[in-house]
Structure formats: structure tokens, C-alpha cells
Coordinates of C-alpha atoms in Angstrom, one line a residue:
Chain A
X114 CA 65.0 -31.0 -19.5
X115 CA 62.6 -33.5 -18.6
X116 CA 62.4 -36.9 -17.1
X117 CA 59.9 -39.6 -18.6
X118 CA 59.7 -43.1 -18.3
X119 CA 57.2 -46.6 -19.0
X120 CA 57.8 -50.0 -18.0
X121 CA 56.0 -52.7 -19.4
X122 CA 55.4 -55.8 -17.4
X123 CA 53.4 -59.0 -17.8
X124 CA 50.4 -57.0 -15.4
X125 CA 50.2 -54.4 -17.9
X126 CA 51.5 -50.9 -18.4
X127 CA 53.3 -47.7 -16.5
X128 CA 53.6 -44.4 -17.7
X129 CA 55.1 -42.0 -16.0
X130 CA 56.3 -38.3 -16.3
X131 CA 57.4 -35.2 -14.2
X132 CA 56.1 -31.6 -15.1
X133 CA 59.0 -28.9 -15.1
X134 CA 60.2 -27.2 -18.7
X135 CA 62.6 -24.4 -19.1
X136 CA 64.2 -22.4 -21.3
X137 CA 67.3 -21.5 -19.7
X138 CA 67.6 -20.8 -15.7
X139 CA 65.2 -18.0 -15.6
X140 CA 62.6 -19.4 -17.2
X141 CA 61.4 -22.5 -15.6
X142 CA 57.0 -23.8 -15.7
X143 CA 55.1 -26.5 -15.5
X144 CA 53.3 -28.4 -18.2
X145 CA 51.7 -32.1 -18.1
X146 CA 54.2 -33.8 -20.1
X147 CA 51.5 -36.9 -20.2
X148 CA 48.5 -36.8 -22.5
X149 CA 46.0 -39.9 -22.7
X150 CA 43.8 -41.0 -26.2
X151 CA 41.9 -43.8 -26.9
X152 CA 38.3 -45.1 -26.6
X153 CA 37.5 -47.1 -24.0
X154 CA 37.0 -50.9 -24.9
X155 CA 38.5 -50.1 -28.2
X156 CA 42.3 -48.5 -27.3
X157 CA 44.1 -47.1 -24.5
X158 CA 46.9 -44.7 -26.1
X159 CA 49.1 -42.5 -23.7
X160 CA 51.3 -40.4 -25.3
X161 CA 54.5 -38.8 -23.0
X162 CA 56.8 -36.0 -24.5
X163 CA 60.5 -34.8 -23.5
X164 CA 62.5 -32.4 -25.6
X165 CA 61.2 -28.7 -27.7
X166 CA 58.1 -28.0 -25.8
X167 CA 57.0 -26.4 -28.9
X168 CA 57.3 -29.1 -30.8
X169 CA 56.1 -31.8 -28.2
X170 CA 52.8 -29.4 -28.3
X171 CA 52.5 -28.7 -31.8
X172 CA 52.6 -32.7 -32.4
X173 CA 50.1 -33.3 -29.6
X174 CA 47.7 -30.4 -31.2
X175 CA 48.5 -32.3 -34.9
X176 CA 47.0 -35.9 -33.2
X177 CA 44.4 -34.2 -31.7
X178 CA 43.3 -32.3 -35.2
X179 CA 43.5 -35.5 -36.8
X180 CA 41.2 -36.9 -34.3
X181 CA 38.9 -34.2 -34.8
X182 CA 38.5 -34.4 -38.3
X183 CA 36.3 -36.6 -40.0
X184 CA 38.1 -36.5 -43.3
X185 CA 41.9 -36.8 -41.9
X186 CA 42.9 -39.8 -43.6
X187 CA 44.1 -41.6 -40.1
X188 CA 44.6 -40.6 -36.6
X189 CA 44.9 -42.3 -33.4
X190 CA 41.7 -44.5 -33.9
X191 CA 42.3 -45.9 -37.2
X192 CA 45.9 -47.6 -36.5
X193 CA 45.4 -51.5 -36.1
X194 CA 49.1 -51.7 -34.6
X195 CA 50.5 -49.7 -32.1
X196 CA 53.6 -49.6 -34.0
X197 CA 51.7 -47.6 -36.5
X198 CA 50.7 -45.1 -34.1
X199 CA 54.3 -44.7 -33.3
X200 CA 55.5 -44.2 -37.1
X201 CA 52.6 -41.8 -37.4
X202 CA 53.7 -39.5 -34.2
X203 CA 57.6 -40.3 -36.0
X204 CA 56.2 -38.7 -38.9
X205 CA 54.5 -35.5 -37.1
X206 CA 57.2 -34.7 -34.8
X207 CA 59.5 -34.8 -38.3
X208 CA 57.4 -32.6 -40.0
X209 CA 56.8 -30.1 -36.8
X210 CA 61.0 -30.1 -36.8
X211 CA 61.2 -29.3 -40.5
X212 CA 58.8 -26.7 -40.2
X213 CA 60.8 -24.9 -37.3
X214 CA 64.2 -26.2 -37.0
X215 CA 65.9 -24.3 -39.6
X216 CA 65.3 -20.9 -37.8
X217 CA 65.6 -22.4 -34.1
X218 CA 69.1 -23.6 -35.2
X219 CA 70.5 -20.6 -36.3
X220 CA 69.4 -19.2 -32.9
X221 CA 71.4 -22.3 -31.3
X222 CA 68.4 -23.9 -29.9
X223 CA 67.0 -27.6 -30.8
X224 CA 63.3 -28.2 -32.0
X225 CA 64.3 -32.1 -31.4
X226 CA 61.7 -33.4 -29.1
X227 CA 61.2 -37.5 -28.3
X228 CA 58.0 -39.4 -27.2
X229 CA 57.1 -42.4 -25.4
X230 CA 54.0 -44.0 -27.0
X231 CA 52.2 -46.9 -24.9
X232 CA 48.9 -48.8 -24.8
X233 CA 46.5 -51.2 -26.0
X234 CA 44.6 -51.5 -29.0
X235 CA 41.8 -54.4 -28.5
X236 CA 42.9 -57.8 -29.7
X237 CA 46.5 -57.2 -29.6
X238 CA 49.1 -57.0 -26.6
X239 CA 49.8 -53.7 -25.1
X240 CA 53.3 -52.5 -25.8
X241 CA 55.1 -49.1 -25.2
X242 CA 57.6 -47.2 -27.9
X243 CA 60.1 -44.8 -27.8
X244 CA 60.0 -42.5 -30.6
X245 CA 63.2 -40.5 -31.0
X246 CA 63.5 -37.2 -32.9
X247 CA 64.6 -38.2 -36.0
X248 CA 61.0 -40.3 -36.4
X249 CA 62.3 -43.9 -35.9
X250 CA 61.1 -45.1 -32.6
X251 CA 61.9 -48.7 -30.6
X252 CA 60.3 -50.7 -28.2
X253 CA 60.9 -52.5 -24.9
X254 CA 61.8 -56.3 -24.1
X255 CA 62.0 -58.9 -21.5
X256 CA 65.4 -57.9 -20.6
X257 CA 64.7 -54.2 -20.5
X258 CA 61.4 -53.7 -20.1
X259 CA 61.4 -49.8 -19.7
X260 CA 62.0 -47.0 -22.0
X261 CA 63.1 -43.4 -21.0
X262 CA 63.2 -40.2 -22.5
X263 CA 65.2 -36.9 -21.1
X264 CA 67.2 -36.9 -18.2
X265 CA 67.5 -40.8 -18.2
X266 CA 70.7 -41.9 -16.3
X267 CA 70.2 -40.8 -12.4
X268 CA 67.0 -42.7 -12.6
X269 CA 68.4 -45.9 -14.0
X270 CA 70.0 -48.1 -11.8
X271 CA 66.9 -48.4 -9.5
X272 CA 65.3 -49.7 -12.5
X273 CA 67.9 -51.9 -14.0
X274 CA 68.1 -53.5 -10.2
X275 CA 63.8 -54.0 -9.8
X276 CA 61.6 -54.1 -13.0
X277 CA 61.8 -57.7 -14.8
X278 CA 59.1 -59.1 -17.2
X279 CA 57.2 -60.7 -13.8
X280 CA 57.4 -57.6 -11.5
X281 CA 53.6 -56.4 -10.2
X282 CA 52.0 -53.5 -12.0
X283 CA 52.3 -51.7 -8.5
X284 CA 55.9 -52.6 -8.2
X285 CA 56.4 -51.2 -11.8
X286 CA 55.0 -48.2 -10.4
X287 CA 56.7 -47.7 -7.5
X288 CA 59.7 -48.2 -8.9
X289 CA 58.8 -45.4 -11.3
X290 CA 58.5 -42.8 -8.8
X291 CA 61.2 -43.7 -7.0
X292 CA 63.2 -43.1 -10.4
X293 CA 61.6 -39.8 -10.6
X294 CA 62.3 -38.7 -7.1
X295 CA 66.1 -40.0 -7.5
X296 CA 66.4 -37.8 -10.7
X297 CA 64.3 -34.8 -9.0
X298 CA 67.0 -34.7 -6.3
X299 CA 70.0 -34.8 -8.4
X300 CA 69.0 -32.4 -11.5
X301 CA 67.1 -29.2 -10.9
X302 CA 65.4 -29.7 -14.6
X303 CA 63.4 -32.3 -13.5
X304 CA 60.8 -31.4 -11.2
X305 CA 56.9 -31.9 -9.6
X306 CA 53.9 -32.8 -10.1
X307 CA 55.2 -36.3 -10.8
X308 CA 52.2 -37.5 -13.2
X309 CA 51.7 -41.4 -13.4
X310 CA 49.0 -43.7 -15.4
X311 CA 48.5 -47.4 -14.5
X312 CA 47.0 -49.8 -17.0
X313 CA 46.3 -52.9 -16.4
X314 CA 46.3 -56.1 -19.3
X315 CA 43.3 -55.6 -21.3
X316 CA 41.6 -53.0 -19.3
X317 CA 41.5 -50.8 -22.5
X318 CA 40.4 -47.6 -20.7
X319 CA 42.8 -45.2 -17.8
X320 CA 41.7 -45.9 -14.4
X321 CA 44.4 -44.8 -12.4
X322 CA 45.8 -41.2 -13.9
X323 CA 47.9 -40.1 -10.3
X324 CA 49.3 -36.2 -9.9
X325 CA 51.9 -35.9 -7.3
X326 CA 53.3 -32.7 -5.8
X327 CA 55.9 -33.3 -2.8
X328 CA 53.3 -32.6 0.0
X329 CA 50.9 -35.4 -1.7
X330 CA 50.9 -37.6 1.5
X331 CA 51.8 -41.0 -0.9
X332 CA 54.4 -39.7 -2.9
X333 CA 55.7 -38.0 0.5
X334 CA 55.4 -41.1 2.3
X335 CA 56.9 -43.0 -0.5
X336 CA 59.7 -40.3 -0.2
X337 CA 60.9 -40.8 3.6
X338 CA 60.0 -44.8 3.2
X339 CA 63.0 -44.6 0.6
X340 CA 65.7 -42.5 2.2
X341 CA 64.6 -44.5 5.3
X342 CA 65.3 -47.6 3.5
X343 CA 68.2 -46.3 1.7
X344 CA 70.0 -45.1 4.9
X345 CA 69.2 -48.7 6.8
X346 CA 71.1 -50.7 3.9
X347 CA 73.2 -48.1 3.6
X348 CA 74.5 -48.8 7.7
X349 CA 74.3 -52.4 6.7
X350 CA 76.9 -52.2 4.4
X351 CA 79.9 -54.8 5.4
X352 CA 82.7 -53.2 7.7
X353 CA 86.7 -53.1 6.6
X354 CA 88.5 -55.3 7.8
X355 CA 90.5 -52.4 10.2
X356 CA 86.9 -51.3 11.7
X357 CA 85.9 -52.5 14.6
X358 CA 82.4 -54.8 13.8
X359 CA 79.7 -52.6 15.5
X360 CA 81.5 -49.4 14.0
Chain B
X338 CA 84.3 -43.7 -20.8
X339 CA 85.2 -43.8 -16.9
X340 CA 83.8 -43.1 -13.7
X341 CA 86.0 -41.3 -10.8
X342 CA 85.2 -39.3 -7.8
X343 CA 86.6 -37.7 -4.7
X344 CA 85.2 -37.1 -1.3
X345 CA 86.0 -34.6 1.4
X346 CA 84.7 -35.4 4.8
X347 CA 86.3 -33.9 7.9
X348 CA 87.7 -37.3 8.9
X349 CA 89.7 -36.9 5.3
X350 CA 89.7 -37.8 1.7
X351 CA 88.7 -40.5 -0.4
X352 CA 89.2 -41.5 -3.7
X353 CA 88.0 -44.2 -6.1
X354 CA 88.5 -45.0 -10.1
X355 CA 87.3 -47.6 -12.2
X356 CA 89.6 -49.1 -14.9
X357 CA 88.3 -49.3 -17.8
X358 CA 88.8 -47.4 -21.1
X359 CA 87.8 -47.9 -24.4
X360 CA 87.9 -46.5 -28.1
X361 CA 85.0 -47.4 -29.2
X362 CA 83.5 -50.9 -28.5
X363 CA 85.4 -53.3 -29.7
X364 CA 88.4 -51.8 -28.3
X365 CA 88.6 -52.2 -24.8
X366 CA 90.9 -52.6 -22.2
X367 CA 92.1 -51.5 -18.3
X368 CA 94.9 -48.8 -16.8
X369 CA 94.6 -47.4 -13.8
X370 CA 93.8 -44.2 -13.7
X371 CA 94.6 -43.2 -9.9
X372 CA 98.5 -42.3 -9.6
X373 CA 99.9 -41.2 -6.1
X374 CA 102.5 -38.6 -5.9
X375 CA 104.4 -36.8 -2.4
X376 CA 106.7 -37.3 0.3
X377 CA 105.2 -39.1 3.3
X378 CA 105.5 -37.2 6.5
X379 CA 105.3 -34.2 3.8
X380 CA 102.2 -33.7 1.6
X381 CA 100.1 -36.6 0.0
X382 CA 98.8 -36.1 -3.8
X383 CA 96.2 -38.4 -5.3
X384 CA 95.4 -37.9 -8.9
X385 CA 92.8 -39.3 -11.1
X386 CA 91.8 -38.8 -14.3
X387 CA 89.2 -39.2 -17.2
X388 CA 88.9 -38.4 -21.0
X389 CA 91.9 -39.2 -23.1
X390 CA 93.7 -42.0 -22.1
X391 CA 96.9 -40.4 -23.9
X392 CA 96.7 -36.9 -23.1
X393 CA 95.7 -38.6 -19.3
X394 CA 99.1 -40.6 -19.8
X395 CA 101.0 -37.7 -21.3
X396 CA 100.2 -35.6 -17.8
X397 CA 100.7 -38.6 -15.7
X398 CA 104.6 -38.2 -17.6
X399 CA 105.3 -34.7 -17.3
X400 CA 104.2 -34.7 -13.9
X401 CA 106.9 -37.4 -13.2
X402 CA 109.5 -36.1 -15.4
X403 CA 109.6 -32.6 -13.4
X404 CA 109.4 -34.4 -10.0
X405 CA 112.9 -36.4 -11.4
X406 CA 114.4 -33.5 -13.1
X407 CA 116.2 -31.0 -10.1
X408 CA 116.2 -28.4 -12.9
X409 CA 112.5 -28.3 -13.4
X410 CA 111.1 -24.8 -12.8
X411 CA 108.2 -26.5 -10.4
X412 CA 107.2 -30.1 -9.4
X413 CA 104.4 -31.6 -7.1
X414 CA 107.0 -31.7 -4.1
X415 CA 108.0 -27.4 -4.9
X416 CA 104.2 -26.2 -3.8
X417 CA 103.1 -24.7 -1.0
X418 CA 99.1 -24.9 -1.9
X419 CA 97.5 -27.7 -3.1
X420 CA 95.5 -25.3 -5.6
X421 CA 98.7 -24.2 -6.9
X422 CA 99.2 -27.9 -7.9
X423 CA 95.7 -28.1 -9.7
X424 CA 96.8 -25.2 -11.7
X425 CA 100.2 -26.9 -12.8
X426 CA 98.0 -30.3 -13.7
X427 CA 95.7 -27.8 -15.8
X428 CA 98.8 -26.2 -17.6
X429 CA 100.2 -29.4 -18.6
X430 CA 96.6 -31.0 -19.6
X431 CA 96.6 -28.1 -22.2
X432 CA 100.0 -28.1 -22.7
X433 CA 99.1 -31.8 -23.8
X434 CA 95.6 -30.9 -25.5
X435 CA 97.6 -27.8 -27.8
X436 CA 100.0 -30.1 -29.3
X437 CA 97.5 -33.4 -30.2
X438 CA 94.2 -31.9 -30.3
X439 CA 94.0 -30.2 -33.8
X440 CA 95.2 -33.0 -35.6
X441 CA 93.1 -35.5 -33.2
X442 CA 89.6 -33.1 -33.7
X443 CA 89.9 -33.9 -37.8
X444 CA 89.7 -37.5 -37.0
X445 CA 86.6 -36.5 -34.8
X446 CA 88.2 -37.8 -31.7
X447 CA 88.5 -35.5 -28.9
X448 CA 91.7 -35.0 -26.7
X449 CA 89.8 -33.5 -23.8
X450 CA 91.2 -35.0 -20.0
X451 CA 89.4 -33.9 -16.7
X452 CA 91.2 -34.7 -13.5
X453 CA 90.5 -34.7 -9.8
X454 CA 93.6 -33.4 -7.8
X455 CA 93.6 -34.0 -4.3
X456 CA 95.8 -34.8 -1.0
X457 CA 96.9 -32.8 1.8
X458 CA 100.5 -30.6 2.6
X459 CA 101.8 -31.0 5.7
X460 CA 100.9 -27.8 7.8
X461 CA 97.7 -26.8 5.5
X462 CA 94.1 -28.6 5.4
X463 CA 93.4 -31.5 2.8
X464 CA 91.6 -30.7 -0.1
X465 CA 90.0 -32.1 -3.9
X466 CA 90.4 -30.3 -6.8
X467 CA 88.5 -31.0 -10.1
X468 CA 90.5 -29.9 -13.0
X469 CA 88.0 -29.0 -16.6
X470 CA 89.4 -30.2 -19.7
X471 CA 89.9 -26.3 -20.2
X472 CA 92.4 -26.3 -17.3
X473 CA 90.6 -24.3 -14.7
X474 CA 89.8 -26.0 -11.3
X475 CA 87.1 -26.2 -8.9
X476 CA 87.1 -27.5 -5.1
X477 CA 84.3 -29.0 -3.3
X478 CA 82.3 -27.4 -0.2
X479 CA 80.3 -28.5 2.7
X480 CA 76.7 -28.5 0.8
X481 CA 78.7 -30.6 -2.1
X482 CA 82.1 -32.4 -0.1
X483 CA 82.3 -34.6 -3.4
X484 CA 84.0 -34.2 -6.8
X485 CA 83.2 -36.4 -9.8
X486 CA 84.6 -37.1 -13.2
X487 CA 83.4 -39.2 -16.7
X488 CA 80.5 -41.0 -16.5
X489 CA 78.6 -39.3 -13.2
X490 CA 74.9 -38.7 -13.2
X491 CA 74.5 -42.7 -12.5
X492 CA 76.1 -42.8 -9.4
X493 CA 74.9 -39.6 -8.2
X494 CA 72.2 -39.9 -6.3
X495 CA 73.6 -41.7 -3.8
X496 CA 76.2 -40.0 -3.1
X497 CA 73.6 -37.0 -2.7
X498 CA 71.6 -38.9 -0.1
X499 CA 74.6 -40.0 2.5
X500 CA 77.5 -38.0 2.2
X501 CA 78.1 -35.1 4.6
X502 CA 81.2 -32.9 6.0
X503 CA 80.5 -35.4 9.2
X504 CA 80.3 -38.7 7.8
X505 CA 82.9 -41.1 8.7
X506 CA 85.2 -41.6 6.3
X507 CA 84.6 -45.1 5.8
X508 CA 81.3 -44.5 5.0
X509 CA 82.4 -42.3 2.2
X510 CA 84.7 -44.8 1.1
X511 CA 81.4 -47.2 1.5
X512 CA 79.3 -45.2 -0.8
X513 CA 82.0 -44.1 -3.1
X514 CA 82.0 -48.3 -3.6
X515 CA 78.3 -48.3 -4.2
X516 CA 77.9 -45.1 -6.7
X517 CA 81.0 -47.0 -8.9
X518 CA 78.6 -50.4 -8.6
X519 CA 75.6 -48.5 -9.5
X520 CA 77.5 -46.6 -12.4
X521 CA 79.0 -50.0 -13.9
X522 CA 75.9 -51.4 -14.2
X523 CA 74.4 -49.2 -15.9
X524 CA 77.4 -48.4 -18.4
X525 CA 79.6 -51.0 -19.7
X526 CA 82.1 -48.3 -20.6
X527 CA 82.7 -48.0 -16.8
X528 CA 84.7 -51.2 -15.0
X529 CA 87.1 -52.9 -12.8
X530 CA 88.8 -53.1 -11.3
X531 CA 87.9 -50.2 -8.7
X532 CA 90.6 -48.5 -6.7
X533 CA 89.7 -46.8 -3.7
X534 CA 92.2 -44.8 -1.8
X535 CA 91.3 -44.0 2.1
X536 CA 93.5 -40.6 3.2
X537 CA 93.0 -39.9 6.8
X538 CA 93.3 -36.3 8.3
X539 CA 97.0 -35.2 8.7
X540 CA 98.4 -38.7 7.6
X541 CA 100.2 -36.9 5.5
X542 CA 101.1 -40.8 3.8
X543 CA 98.4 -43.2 2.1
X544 CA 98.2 -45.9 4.4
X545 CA 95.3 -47.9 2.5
X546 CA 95.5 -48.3 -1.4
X547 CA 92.6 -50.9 -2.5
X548 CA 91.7 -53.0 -5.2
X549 CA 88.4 -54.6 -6.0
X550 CA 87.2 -57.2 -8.7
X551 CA 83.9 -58.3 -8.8
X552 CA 85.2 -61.5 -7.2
X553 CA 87.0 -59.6 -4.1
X554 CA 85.3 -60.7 -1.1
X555 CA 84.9 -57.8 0.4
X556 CA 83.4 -56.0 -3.0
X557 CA 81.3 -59.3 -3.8
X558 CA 80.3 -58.9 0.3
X559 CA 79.3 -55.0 -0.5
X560 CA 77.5 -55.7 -3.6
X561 CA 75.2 -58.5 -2.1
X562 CA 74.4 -56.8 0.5
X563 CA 73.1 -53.6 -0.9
X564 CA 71.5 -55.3 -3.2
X565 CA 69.1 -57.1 -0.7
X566 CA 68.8 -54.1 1.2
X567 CA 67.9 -51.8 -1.3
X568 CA 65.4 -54.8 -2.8
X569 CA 64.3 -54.9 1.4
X570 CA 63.6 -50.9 0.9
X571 CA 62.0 -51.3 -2.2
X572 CA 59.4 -54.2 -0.7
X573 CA 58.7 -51.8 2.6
X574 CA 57.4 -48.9 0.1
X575 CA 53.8 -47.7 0.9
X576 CA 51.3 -49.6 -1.0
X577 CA 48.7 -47.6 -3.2
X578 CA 45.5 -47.4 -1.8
X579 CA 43.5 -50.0 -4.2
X580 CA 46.4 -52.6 -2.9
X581 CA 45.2 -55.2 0.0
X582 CA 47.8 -53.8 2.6
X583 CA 50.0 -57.5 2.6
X584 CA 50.3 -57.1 -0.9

């Protein structure tokens, strides 16, 4: 499994992804899960994948052949709406299935894989899309302004309680690894380096691309700050009526 | 859906429901789904239970009907383990499934029920069961002194963070209360009212039985306050680097 999310607030843009695949118990490894196009001042595209890693890979090879070729008739670069660029990853991921799924199901395994597509093509807003595996793909809004992919619901209600449409860029971010980490703890098929990309409104390049492992003295810090903060509301909690008020 | 768990501290048990089931969405409604069985002074039996609200109901009845019949082979009051009782829930729940579930699984509906079992026998330690829709049982431990059933991965991490074999058992009542918050508001298919049931060590009778609306004071009180503490956590996170150290 895998845990991805991005949150889209007025500031801009947060991606976010952790790095553990598997196939089964005994195999378990680590691939980046989070993989950035564009040119900057033109577009910002990052791309995050959850689901067949096979499939997530041969889709990112597929954009990246596209990209390469002169004579491909469009690619990440020629799209004038995001939304495009989501239909056209829709379309890849289909065709990677197709290709694949047939055999994979009669060995009882899924080729589905999903995708988070996010970023900024100049002149227009910056926006984020969830792709899903049978190619159709949605997008955020004011009242939910994130999108997950994978192991979604132990992360959630720290998400559903902070991010609105005004929340910082930082905030947005902060919120996201605290989503991870709660979704690290509870599910072992979710696990480090916790990868995270900040872009700001406008920006139209990456500045910020962050790799976390659990000794990475922010995430770390981040980490007992939390539980810290956690345990103090936690002992804050009001008191039944039969206990005595400093219990 | 639902949301139910159990917790086993060494001060005792707890148990909380929610109230809500549905088929489908525009048919939704509230039972309770925590029934309390035994003879005070004797043995205490909490049940709850998820899945389907009839094969739920039909167990709920045969459990009663061989408690009122002096003829009946075995009853809740005839054991002298409590894991002997999880095992007479899980025969029943099949018993239930066998006769409903073929014609139920051509309508594409599934009969499936999973219950938590739990309560104490007068001479013997208290214990939680969790019953599988396939009618074998599990029981907590001391790395894991919680159960849950229906709707779980929301609420959790929580749970995760605070509860231990030592915690007081109004604190696991306490964040039994927060994980059904955090679960019902991130799944309308979970709801109120929430029952929570507070078994002390060798009560051997349930002394508190409670019922919260989002309007009960004490809930309301509960809500609130984590709420601002978790949102006082969230503000106290390390700032990222680039980030003026007020911010």
C-alpha cells in the first residue's frame, strides 16, 4: 500500500508522499512515489502514484518518452489545461492496465494504480487532480481542499479538522506530515522517507522538494512536538462527573 | 456502516458504539447496537455488534431466547469462560449467516456480522473478544488492549497513541469518545448517538451505561475541548527553516 496526499490552498500547493511498496509481507522496498516535470517559468507538474508499482512506473516511463520525443504528438509540455494533463495520464495508466491486467488477474493481483496530478501551468491557477484507475480523475474544492490516494482514512481527520481554503502553505504542509506520520503508525504499508514538495502561487518552478527518514531532526522534531501535543489535550480532556476534578 | 470498539485496561473494560445504520444512503436510521447480558454479583456480558443489522438482530434474539428458555442446551448465564461465550455468539452469527446469506449474496447484499464480546465472570479475569463474520474469535493483549469493529482505521490512531494496560480507565473511556468523534466526522455512515459502557474490575454489574448526542454537555464539553487542543498542538509544531520563527 501507499499513502499520498496534496492540499491545495490559497498560498499555493502541497504534495506529499511516503516511500514503502510491497508485494506481500516478505517483500517490502522503497521507491520515490513523487516525480516532478515542468519547465520552470512555464509549468510546474508533480506527478504522485499509489497502487501497481509496475504500472505507476510504466506510466511515469510513458510521460517521460513522450517528453523525450520530438515527434510524440503531446506530452506534459504541450497541455494548455492541467485538466488535460490529467486526462492524458487517465489515458496512459488505462492503456498500461489493458496491456497487463488480463494476466495479473488471473494471478489474483490488481494492475490498478491511481495518481495525484498537481501544478501550475503559466497564466492559469494551480490546481491538483486525482486520477483514479479507471482514467477519470477529480479535483479538489474549497470545502475539501485535499485529495488522497492509498491508505487514506487514518490520515484523515487531522485534515478534515486543519486545512481550509485560507490555511498557510506551511500549515498545509505540516498538516501533511502529520497525516503521514498518523498513517505510518497505524499501517505497516506505509512507511519512510516521507517525500514533500512546496509550491508556492505562481512560482512555476520546485523550490522546496523535502526527503524525510525518522531520524531527520524536523520531521523527528515534528514527531515528539505532536505526541507531545496530542498527550497535553489529551489530559485536558473534561473529567466525569464521578471523578474527582484534578484526577 | 458502524463504528464499535472495546478496551482492556487493568482498571477494567470499556465499551462504546455509535448508532447508526444504513442501507445505502437514503435509507438511514439508529439502533443500538450495545446489548448487556448477566447476573450482577455473577458475570457481566457486554455485546456489540457491526455488519448486518438483521443477522446482528437475529443473534441479539437467540441469545435471549436461550437465556429465557430453561431447556436450552447453553445460555450466556451456563458458561464458565468468557471465550466459551464468544464461541456460542460465533455459532449463532453463522447459524444466522447459513440460513439468509445465499439468498441475500444474489441480491449483492452481504449478511456478514462481526461482534465484540466482552465482560467479566465472577471468580475469572475480564476480558474482549472480537468475533469475525466467519465465527472465530480473537482477544486483545497488552501491546494491543483494544478491539474494534466496522468502520476502524479513522479512529485508530488515537487509540494507538494513549491507550496502555495501565491507563486509567476513564481515560480509555475518554479516548474511546474521541476515536468515535474522529470516526464520525469523517464518515457519515458512522453516528449518534454513542454509548459508552464503563466496567470496573470485579464489579461483576455495569454501574455506568452512557448516552451522548452531539448536544450532551458533557460530549459537546469533550468535543470542544479537543478540538482546541489538538488545533493548540497543531500551532506549536516546529516551523520549517525558511519560516520567521513567530510565524
Amino acid at each position: 500500500m501507499t499513502y499520498c496526499l496534496a492540499i491545495k490552498v490559497n498560498g499555493g500547493l502541497v504534495f506529499a508522499s511516503d516511500s514503502r511498496t510491497n508485494a506481500g509481507v516478505d517483500y517490502i522496498s522503497t521507491y520515490s512515489k513523487m516525480h516532478v516535470f515542468g519547465t520552470p517559468g512555464e509549468r510546474l507538474i508533480v506527478l504522485i502514484t499509489s497502487g501497481n508499482l509496475a504500472t505507476s512506473q510504466a506510466v511515469v516511463n510513458a510521460i517521460q518518452r513522450d517528453l523525450d520525443d520530438p515527434s510524440a504528438p503531446q506530452n506534459l509540455n504541450t497541455f494548455h489545461y492541467l485538466f488535460d494533463a490529467a486526462h492524458y495520464v487517465g489515458h496512459l495508466s488505462q492503456r498500461m492496465q489493458a496491456e497487463h491486467g488480463p494476466v495479473l488477474k488471473e494471478n489474483g493481483v490488481s494492475v490498478e494504480a491511481s495518481f495525484i496530478l498537481g501544478g501550475q501551468i503559466r497564466g492559469r491557477d494551480p490546481n491538483i487532480y486525482m486520477i483514479y484507475p479507471q482514467g477519470n480523475y477529480i479535483t479538489a474544492s474549497p470545502e475539501t481542499p485535499y485529495l488522497q490516494i492509498g491508505e487514506t482514512k487514518y490520515g484523515k481527520p487531522i485534515l478534515d479538522r486543519i486545512v481550509r481554503p485560507d490555511t498557510s502553505i506551511e500549515d498545509a504542509a505540516r498538516c501533511a506530515l502529520v497525516s503521514i506520520d498518523s498513517t505510518m503508525r497505524a499501517n505497516i504499508s506505509v512507511g519512510p522517507p516521507v517525500e514533500l514538495a512546496i509550491y508556492p502561487h505562481d512560482k512555476l518552478s520546485l523550490d522546496q522538494r523535502l526527503r524525510f527518514d525518522y531520524n531527520t531532526p524536523f520531521f523527528s522534531n515534528l514527531q515528539k512536538s505532536w505526541n507531545k501535543g496530542l498527550r497535553r489535550a489529551f489530559d485536558e480532556l473534561p473529567r466525569f462527573d464521578w471523578e474527582p476534578p484534578g484526577a
